[in-house]
Coordinates of C-alpha atoms in Angstrom, one line a residue:
X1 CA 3.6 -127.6 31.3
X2 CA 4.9 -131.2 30.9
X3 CA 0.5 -132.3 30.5
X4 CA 0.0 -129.2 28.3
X5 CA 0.3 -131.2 25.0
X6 CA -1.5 -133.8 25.7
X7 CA -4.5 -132.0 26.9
X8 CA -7.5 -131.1 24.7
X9 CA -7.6 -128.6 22.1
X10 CA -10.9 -126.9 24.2
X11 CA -8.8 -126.5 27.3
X12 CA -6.0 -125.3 25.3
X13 CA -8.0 -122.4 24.0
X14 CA -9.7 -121.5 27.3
X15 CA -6.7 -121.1 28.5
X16 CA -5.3 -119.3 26.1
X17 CA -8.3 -116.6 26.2
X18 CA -8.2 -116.3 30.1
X19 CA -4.1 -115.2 29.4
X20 CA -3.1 -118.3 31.2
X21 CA -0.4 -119.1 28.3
X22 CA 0.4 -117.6 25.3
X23 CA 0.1 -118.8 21.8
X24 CA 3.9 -118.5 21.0
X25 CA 4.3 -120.8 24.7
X26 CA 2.2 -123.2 23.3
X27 CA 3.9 -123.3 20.2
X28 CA 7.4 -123.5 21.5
X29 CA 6.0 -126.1 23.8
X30 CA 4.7 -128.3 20.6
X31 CA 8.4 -127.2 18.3
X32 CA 9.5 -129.0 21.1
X33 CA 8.0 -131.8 20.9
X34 CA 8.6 -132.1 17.2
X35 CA 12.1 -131.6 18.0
X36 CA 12.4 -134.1 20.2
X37 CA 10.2 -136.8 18.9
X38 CA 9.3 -136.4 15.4
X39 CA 12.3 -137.9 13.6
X40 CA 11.6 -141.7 15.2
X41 CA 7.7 -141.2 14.2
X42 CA 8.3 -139.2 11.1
X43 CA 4.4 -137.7 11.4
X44 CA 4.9 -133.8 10.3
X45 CA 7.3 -133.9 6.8
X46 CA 7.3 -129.7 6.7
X47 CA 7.6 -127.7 9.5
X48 CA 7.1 -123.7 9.2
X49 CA 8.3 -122.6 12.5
X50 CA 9.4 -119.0 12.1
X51 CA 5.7 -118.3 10.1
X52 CA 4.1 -120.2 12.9
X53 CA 6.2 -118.1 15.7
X54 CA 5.7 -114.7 14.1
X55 CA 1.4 -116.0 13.7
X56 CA 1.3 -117.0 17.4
X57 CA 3.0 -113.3 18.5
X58 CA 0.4 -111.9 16.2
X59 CA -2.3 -113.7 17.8
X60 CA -0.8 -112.3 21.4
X61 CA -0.5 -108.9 20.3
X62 CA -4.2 -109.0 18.9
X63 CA -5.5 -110.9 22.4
X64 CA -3.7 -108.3 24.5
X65 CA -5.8 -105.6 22.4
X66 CA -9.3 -107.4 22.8
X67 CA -9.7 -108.5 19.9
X68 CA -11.9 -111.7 19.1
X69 CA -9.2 -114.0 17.3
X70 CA -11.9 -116.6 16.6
X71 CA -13.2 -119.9 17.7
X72 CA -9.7 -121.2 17.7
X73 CA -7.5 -118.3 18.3
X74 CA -4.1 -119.0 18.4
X75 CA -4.0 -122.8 18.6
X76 CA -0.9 -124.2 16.7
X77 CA -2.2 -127.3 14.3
X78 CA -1.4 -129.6 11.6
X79 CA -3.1 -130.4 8.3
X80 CA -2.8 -133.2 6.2
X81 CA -0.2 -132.9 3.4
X82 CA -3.3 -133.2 1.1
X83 CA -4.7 -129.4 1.2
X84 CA -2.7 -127.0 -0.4
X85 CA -1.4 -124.1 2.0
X86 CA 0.1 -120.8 0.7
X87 CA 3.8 -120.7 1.0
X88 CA 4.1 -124.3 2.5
X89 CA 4.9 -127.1 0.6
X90 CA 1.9 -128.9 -0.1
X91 CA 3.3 -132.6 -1.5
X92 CA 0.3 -135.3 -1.3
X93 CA 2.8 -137.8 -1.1
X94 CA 3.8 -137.7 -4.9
X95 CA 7.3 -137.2 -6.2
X96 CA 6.0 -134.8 -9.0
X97 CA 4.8 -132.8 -6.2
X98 CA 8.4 -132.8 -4.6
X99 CA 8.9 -128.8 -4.7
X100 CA 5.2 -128.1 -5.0
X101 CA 4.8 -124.9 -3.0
X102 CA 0.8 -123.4 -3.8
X103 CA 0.3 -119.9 -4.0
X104 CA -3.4 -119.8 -2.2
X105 CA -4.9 -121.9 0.8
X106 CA -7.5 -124.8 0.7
X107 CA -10.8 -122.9 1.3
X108 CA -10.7 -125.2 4.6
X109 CA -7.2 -123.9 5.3
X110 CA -8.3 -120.4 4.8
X111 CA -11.5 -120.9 7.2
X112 CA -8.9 -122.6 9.8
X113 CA -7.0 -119.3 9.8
X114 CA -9.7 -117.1 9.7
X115 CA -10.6 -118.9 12.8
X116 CA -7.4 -118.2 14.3
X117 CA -5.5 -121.7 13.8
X118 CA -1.7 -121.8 13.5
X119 CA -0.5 -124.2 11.3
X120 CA 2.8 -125.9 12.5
X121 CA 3.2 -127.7 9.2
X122 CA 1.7 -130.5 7.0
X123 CA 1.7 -134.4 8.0
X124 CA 2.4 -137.4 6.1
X125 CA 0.2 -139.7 4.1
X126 CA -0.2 -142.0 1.3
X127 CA 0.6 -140.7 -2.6
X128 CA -2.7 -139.1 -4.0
X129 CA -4.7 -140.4 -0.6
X130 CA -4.8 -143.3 -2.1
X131 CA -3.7 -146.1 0.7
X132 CA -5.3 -146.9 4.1
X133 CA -1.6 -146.4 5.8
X134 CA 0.9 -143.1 5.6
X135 CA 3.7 -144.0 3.4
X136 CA 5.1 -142.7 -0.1
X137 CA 8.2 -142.4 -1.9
X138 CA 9.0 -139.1 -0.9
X139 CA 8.9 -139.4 3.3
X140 CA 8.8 -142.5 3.6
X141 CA 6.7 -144.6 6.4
X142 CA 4.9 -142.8 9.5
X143 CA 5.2 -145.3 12.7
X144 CA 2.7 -146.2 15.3
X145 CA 3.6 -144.6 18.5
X146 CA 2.2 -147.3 20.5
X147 CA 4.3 -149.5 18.1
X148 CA 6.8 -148.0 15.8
X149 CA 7.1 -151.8 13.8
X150 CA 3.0 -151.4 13.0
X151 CA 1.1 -149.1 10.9
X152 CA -0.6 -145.6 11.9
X153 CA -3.2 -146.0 9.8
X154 CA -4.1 -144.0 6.4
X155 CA -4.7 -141.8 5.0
X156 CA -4.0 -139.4 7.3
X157 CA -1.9 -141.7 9.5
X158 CA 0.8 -138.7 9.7
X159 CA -1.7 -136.3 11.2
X160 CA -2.9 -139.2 14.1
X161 CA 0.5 -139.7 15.0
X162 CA 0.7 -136.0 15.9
X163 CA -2.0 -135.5 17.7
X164 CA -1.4 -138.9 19.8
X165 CA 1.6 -137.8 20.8
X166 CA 1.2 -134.0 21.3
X167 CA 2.9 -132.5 18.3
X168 CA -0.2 -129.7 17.7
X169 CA -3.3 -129.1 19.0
X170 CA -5.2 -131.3 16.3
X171 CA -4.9 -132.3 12.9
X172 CA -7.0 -131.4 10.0
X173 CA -7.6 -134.1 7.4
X174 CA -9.8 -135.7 4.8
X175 CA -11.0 -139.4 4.1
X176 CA -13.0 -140.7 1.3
X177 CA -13.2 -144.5 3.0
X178 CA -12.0 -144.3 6.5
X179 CA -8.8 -142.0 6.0
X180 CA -9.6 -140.1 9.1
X181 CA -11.5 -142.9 11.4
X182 CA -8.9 -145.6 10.5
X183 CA -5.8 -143.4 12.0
X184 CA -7.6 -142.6 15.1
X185 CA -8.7 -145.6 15.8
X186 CA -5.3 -147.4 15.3
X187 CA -3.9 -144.7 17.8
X188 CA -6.3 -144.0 20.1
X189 CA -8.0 -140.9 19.1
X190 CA -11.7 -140.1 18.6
X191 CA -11.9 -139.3 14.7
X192 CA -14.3 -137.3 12.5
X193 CA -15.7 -137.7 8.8
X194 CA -18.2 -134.7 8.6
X195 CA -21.2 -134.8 5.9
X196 CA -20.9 -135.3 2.5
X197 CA -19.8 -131.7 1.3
X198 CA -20.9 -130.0 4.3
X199 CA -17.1 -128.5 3.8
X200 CA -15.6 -127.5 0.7
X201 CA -12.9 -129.5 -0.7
X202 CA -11.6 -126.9 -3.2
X203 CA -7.8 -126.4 -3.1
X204 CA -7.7 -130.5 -1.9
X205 CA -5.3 -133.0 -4.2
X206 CA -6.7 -134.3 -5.9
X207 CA -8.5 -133.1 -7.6
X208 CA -5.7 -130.3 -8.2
X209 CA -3.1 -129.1 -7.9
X210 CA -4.3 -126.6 -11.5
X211 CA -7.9 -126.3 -12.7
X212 CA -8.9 -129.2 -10.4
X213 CA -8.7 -127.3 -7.3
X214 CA -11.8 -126.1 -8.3
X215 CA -13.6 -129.0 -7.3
X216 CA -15.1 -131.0 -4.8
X217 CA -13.4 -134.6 -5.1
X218 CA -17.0 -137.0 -4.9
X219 CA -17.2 -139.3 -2.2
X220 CA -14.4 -137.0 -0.3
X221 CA -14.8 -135.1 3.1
X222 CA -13.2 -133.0 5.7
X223 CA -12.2 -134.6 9.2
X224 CA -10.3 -133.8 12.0
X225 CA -8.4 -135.8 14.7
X226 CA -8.6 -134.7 18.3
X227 CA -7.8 -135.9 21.6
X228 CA -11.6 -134.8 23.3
X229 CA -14.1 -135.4 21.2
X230 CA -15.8 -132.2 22.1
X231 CA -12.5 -130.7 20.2
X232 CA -14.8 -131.2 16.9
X233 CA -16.9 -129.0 17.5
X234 CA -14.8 -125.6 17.4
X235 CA -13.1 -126.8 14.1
X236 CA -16.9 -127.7 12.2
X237 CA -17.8 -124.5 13.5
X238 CA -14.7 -122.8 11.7
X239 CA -15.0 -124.8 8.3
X240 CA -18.6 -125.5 7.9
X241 CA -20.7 -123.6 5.1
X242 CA -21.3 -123.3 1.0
X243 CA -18.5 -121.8 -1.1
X244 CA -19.5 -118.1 -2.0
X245 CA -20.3 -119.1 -5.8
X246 CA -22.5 -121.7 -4.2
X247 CA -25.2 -118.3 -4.0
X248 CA -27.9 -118.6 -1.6
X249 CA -27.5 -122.4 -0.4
X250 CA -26.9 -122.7 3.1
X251 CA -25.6 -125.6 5.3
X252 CA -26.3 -125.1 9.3
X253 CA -25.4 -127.8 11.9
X254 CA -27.8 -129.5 13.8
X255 CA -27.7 -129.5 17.2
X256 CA -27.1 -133.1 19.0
X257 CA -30.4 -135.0 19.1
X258 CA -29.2 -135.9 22.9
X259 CA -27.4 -134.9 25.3
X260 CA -27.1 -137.9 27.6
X261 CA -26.4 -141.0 27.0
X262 CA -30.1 -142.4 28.7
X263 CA -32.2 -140.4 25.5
X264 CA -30.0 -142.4 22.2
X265 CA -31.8 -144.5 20.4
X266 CA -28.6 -147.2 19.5
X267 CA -28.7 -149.5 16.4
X268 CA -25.3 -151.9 17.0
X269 CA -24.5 -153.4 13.8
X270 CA -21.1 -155.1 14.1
X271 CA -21.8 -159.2 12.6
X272 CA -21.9 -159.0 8.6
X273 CA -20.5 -162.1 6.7
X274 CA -18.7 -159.2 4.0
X275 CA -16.3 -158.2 6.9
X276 CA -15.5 -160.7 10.2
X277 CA -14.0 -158.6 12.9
X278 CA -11.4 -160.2 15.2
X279 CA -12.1 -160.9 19.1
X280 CA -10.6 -156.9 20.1
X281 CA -12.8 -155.4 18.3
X282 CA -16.1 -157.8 19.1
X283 CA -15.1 -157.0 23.0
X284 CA -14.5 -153.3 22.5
X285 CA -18.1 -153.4 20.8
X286 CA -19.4 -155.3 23.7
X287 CA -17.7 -152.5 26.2
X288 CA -19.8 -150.1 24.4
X289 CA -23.1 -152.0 25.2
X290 CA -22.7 -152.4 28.3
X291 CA -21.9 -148.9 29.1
X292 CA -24.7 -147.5 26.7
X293 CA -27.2 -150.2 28.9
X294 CA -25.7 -149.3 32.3
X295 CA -26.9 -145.3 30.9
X296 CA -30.2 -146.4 30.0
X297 CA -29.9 -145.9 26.3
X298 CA -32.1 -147.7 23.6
X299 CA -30.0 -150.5 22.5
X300 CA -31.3 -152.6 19.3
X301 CA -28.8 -155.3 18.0
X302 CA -28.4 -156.0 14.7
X303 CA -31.9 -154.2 14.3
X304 CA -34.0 -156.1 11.3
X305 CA -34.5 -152.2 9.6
X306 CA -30.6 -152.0 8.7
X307 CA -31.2 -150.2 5.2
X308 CA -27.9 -152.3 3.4
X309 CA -25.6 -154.7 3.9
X310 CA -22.0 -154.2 3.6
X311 CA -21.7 -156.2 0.4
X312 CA -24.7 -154.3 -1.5
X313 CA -23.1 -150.5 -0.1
X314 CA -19.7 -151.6 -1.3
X315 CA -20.9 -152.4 -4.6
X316 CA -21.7 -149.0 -5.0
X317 CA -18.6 -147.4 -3.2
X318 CA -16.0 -149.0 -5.1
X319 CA -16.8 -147.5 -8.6
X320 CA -17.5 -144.5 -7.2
X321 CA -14.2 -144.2 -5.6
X322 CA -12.3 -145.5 -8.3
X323 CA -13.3 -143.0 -10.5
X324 CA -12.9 -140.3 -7.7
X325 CA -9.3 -141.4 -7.6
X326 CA -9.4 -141.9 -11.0
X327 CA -8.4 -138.0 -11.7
X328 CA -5.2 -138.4 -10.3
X329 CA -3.6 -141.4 -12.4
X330 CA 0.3 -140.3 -11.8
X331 CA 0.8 -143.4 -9.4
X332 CA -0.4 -146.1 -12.3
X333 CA 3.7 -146.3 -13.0
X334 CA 5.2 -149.6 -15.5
X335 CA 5.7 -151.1 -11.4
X336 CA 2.3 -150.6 -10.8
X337 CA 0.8 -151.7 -13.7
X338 CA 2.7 -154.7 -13.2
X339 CA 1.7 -155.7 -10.2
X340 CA -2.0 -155.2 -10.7
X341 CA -1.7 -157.5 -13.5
X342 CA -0.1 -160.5 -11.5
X343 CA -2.9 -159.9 -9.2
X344 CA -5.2 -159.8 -11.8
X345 CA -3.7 -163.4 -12.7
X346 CA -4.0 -164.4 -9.7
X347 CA -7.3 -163.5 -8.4
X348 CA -9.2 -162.6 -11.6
X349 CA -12.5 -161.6 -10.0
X350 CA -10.8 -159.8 -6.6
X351 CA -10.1 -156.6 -5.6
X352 CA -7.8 -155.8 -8.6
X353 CA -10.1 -156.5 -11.0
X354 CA -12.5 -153.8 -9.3
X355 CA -9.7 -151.0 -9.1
X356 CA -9.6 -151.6 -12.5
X357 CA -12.9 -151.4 -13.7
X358 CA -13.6 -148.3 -11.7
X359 CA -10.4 -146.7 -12.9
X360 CA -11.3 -146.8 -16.5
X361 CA -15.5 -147.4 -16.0
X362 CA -17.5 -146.0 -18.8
X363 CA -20.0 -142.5 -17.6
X364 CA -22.8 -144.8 -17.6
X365 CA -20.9 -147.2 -15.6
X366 CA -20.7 -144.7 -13.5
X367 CA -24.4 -143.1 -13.4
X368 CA -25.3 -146.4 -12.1
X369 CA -23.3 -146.4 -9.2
X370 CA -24.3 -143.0 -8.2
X371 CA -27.9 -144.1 -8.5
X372 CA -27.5 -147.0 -6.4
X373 CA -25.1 -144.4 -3.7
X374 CA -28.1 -142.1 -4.0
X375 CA -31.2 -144.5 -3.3
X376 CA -28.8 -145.8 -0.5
X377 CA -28.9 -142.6 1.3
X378 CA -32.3 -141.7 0.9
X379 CA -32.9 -145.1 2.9
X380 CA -30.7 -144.1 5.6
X381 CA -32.2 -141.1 5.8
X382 CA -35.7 -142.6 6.7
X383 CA -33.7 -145.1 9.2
X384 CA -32.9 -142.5 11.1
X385 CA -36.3 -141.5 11.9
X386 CA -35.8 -144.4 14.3
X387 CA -32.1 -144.5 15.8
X388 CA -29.9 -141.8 16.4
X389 CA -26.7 -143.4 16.2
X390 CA -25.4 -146.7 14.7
X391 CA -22.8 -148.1 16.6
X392 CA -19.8 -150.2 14.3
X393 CA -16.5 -151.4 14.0
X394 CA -13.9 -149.2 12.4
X395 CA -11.9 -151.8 10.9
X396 CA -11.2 -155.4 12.0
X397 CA -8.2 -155.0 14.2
X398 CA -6.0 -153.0 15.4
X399 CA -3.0 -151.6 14.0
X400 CA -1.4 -154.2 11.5
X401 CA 2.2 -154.5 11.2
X402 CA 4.1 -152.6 8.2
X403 CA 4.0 -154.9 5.0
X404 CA 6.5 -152.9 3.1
X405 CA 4.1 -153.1 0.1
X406 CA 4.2 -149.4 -1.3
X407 CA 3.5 -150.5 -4.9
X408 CA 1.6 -153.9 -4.5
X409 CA -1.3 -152.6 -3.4
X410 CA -3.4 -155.8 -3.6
X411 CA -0.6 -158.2 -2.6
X412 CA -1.5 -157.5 0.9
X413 CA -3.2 -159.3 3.7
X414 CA -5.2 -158.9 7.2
X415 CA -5.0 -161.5 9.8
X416 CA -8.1 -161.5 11.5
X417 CA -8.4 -164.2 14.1
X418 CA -6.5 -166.5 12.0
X419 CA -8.3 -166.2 9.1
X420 CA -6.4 -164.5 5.8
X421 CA -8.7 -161.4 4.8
X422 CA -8.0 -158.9 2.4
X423 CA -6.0 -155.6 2.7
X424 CA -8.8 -153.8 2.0
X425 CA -11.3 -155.0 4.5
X426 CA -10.1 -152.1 6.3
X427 CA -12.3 -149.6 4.2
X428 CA -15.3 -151.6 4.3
X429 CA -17.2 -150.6 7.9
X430 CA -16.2 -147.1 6.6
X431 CA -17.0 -146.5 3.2
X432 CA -20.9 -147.2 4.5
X433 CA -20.5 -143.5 6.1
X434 CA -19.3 -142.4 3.0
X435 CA -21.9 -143.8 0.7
X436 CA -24.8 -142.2 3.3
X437 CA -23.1 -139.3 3.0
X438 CA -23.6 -139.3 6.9
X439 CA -21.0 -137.9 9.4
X440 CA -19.5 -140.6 11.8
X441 CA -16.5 -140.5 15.1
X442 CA -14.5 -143.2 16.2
X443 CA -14.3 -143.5 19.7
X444 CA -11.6 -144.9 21.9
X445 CA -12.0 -147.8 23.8
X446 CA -9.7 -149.9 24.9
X447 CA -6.4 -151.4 24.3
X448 CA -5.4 -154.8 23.6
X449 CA -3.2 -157.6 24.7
X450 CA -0.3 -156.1 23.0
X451 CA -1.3 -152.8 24.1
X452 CA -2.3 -151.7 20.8
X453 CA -5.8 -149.2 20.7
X454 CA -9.1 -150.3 20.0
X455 CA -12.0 -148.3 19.2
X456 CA -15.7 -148.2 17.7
X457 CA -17.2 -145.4 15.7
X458 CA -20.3 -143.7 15.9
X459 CA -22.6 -142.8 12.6
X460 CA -25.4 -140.8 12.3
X461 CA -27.6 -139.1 10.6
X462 CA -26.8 -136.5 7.3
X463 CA -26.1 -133.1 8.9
X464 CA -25.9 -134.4 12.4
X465 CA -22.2 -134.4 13.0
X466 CA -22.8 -132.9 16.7
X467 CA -24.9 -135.7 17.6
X468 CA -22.1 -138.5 16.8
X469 CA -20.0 -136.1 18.5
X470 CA -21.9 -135.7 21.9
X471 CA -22.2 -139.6 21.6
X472 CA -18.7 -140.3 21.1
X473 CA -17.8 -137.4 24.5
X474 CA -20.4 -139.3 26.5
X475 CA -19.2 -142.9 25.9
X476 CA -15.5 -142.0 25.8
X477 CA -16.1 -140.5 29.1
X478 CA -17.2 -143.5 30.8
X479 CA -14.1 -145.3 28.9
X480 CA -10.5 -145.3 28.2
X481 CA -11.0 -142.6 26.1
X482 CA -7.6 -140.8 24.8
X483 CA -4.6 -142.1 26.6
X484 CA -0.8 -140.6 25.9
X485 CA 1.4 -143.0 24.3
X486 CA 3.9 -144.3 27.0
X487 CA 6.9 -144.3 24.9
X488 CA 6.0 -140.5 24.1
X489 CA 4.7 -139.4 27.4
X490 CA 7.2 -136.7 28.2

């Protein structure tokens, strides 16, 4: 029982449908956990035991009849503090959202249960998603089990803490530049971004809580963060498919394009003047190659046919996600305003500057970038009549140290290798997935000197999120893969 937790969400369910445990043990053996290790990592903020409890008895009492209880029938989960669950409090971080308590599920939330996932509670994150690390004014920071001074990542950091250190099964998140790959990869988990609205968003903040839960925040997608990489395919199973009033469109997965590692086709892109990457993360790269040689794998180094470069996709990314963030404007406070303009004083043509811009960018401002987003993807698309995969960093590093910055979003700084790098580099090997539209899964390596995680992600192409997630099961495998924080192993 003491493994249970830590084991994957797949073997957790088998398990659960040959009677080998029962939902409600499973879930007292997470409450547990939660009890005992949740207030030094603060990762879930709202807990719903006694629904969770009478769910799992109900999920029992329905296995014991025969019933089919779904793809993931009475496994206990998290999900991001982000999608709006009936009855729980659903706060996105935001201290107008304090006491927010919805009335109706997230369509994803609703597929989840109708699926047969219990829902523990919800985990922390930044205010309005808008932060690559889990912190806000009303929880406060979420701490990196492998080292509670650094960050977990954002911004679903809360939900990666949980599911490294065996609080639920998985957790069920969102990203719209990383949020799901970053966490996983700064704690050791293989992370998912599916394909550009392959899974409704409605019921996501933003763009509600009101009239905006109607609709699908652009640039925005589902994820998940799992201990197997396998795990991901259960939950896209359970959450994948067109909104009713979407009519007769239709959105099926593809299956993997391979199934061992000796039939990928490999483009390594990891060297781009727009975003160095410090030695741990070149070397985990490196790892990769040589296992994807040693399996006889088409490997092609920084091939020639690359369709961008970072600096012309991020050109299109950052207006686009400005404006996507745009809708929720509660967080541009006096403080914040104030800040932006010493940075704006400071740096006149940096990263300020372009959060500003894109936050108040004219509709044709904005047409363009979607253009440009849109001729971007229709070149990857034709890329990936060659390669399979494309094999990148996740972010620079590994897990940076808190910097106590809530409101100063742009006073912040990277060390990579020595060299002073912006905050914000961190988004810049993801946000490529997100302009393709393209799924991608981070994949654990290694760790570090300081015994911090390392990992790489997979992307590939438009509707083939299996394939990046065979790939990441096949090279995790021959890996580190997922490894239980020591400090949290019992």
């Amino acid at each position: 029982m003491s493994d249970l937790p830590f084991t994957s969400a797949t073997s957790q369910l088998k398990a659960l449908r040959s009677g080998e445990i029962t939902s409600r043990e499973l879930l007292e053996v997470y409450l547990q956990r939660v009890e005992v290790h949740n207030a030094t990592l603060n990762a879930i903020v709202t807990l719903d035991a006694d629904r969770a409890r009478e769910e799992a008895d109900a999920a029992d009492a329905a296995r014991a009849r025969g019933e089919d209880r779904g793809v993931l029938g009475g496994l206990p989960i998290t999900v991001k503090d982000s999608y709006e669950t009936a009855g729980m409090r659903t706060v996105c971080g935001r201290k107008d959202l304090a006491d927010n308590v919805p009335r109706q599920d997230a369509e994803a939330v609703s597929r989840l249960r109708r699926s047969g996932a219990i829902i523990i509670g919800k985990t922390n994150m930044p205010p309005g998603n808008q932060d690559v690390q889990a912190d806000n004014p009303v929880f406060g920071p979420t701490n990196n089990p492998w080292d509670l001074t650094r960050t977990s990542g954002g911004s679903a950091g809360g939900g990666a803490v949980a599911t490294a250190v065996g609080l639920a099964g998985f957790d069920f998140g969102s990203e719209i530049g990383g949020s799901t790959r970053i966490p996983a990869h700064f704690n050791g988990l293989y992370g998912h971004k599916a394909t550009w609205r392959s899974i409704p968003l409605v019921g996501h903040i933003p763009n509600g809580p009101g009239t905006g839960r109607w609709a699908d925040m652009d640039l925005a997608c589902p994820g998940a963060q799992v201990r197997d990489a396998r795990d991901l395919a259960p939950i896209l199973v359970a959450t994948t498919g067109p909104m009713a009033r979407d009519g007769g469109f239709s959105y099926t997965l593809a299956p993997p394009r391979a199934r061992r590692l000796s039939d990928f086709r490999v483009a390594v892109w990891y060297d781009d003047p727009s975003c160095p990457i410090d030695t741990d993360v070149s070397g985990a790269i490196q790892e990769v190659i040589a296992v994807l040689r040693a399996g006889g794998a088409k490997v092609t180094i920084q091939p020639t046919s690359l369709p961008v470069d970072i600096a012309t996709s991020h050109r299109a990314f950052e207006p686009l996600v400005y404006a996507a963030f745009g809708v929720d404007r509660t967080g541009i406070t006096p403080r914040f305003a104030a800040g932006l303009a010493a940075r704006l004083l400071q740096h006149p043509r940096g990263d300020a500057l372009a959060a500003l811009r894109g936050t108040f960018q004219s509709h044709y401002s904005w047409l363009k970038a979607d253009a440009a987003r849109h001729e971007i993807r229709q070149r990857w698309q034709e890329f990936y009549d060659e390669f399979d995969v494309v094999l990148m960093p996740v972010t620079p590093t590994a897990a940076p140290p808190h910097h106590g910055k809530l409101i100063d979003r742009f006073g912040r700084h990277l060390d990579v290798d020595g060299s002073k790098r912006s905050y914000w580099d961190q988004t810049k090997w993801n946000a490529i997935a997100n302009i393709a539209g393209t799924p991608a899964t981070t994949i654990p390596v290694k760790r570090n000197a300081a015994g911090l995680p390392v990992g790489v992600q997979a992307m590939g192409p438009a509707g083939g999120d299996l394939t990046t997630v065979e790939f990441a099961a096949l090279v995790g495998a021959e890996l580190d893969g997922y490894q239980r924080p020591p400090a949290f192993a019992k």
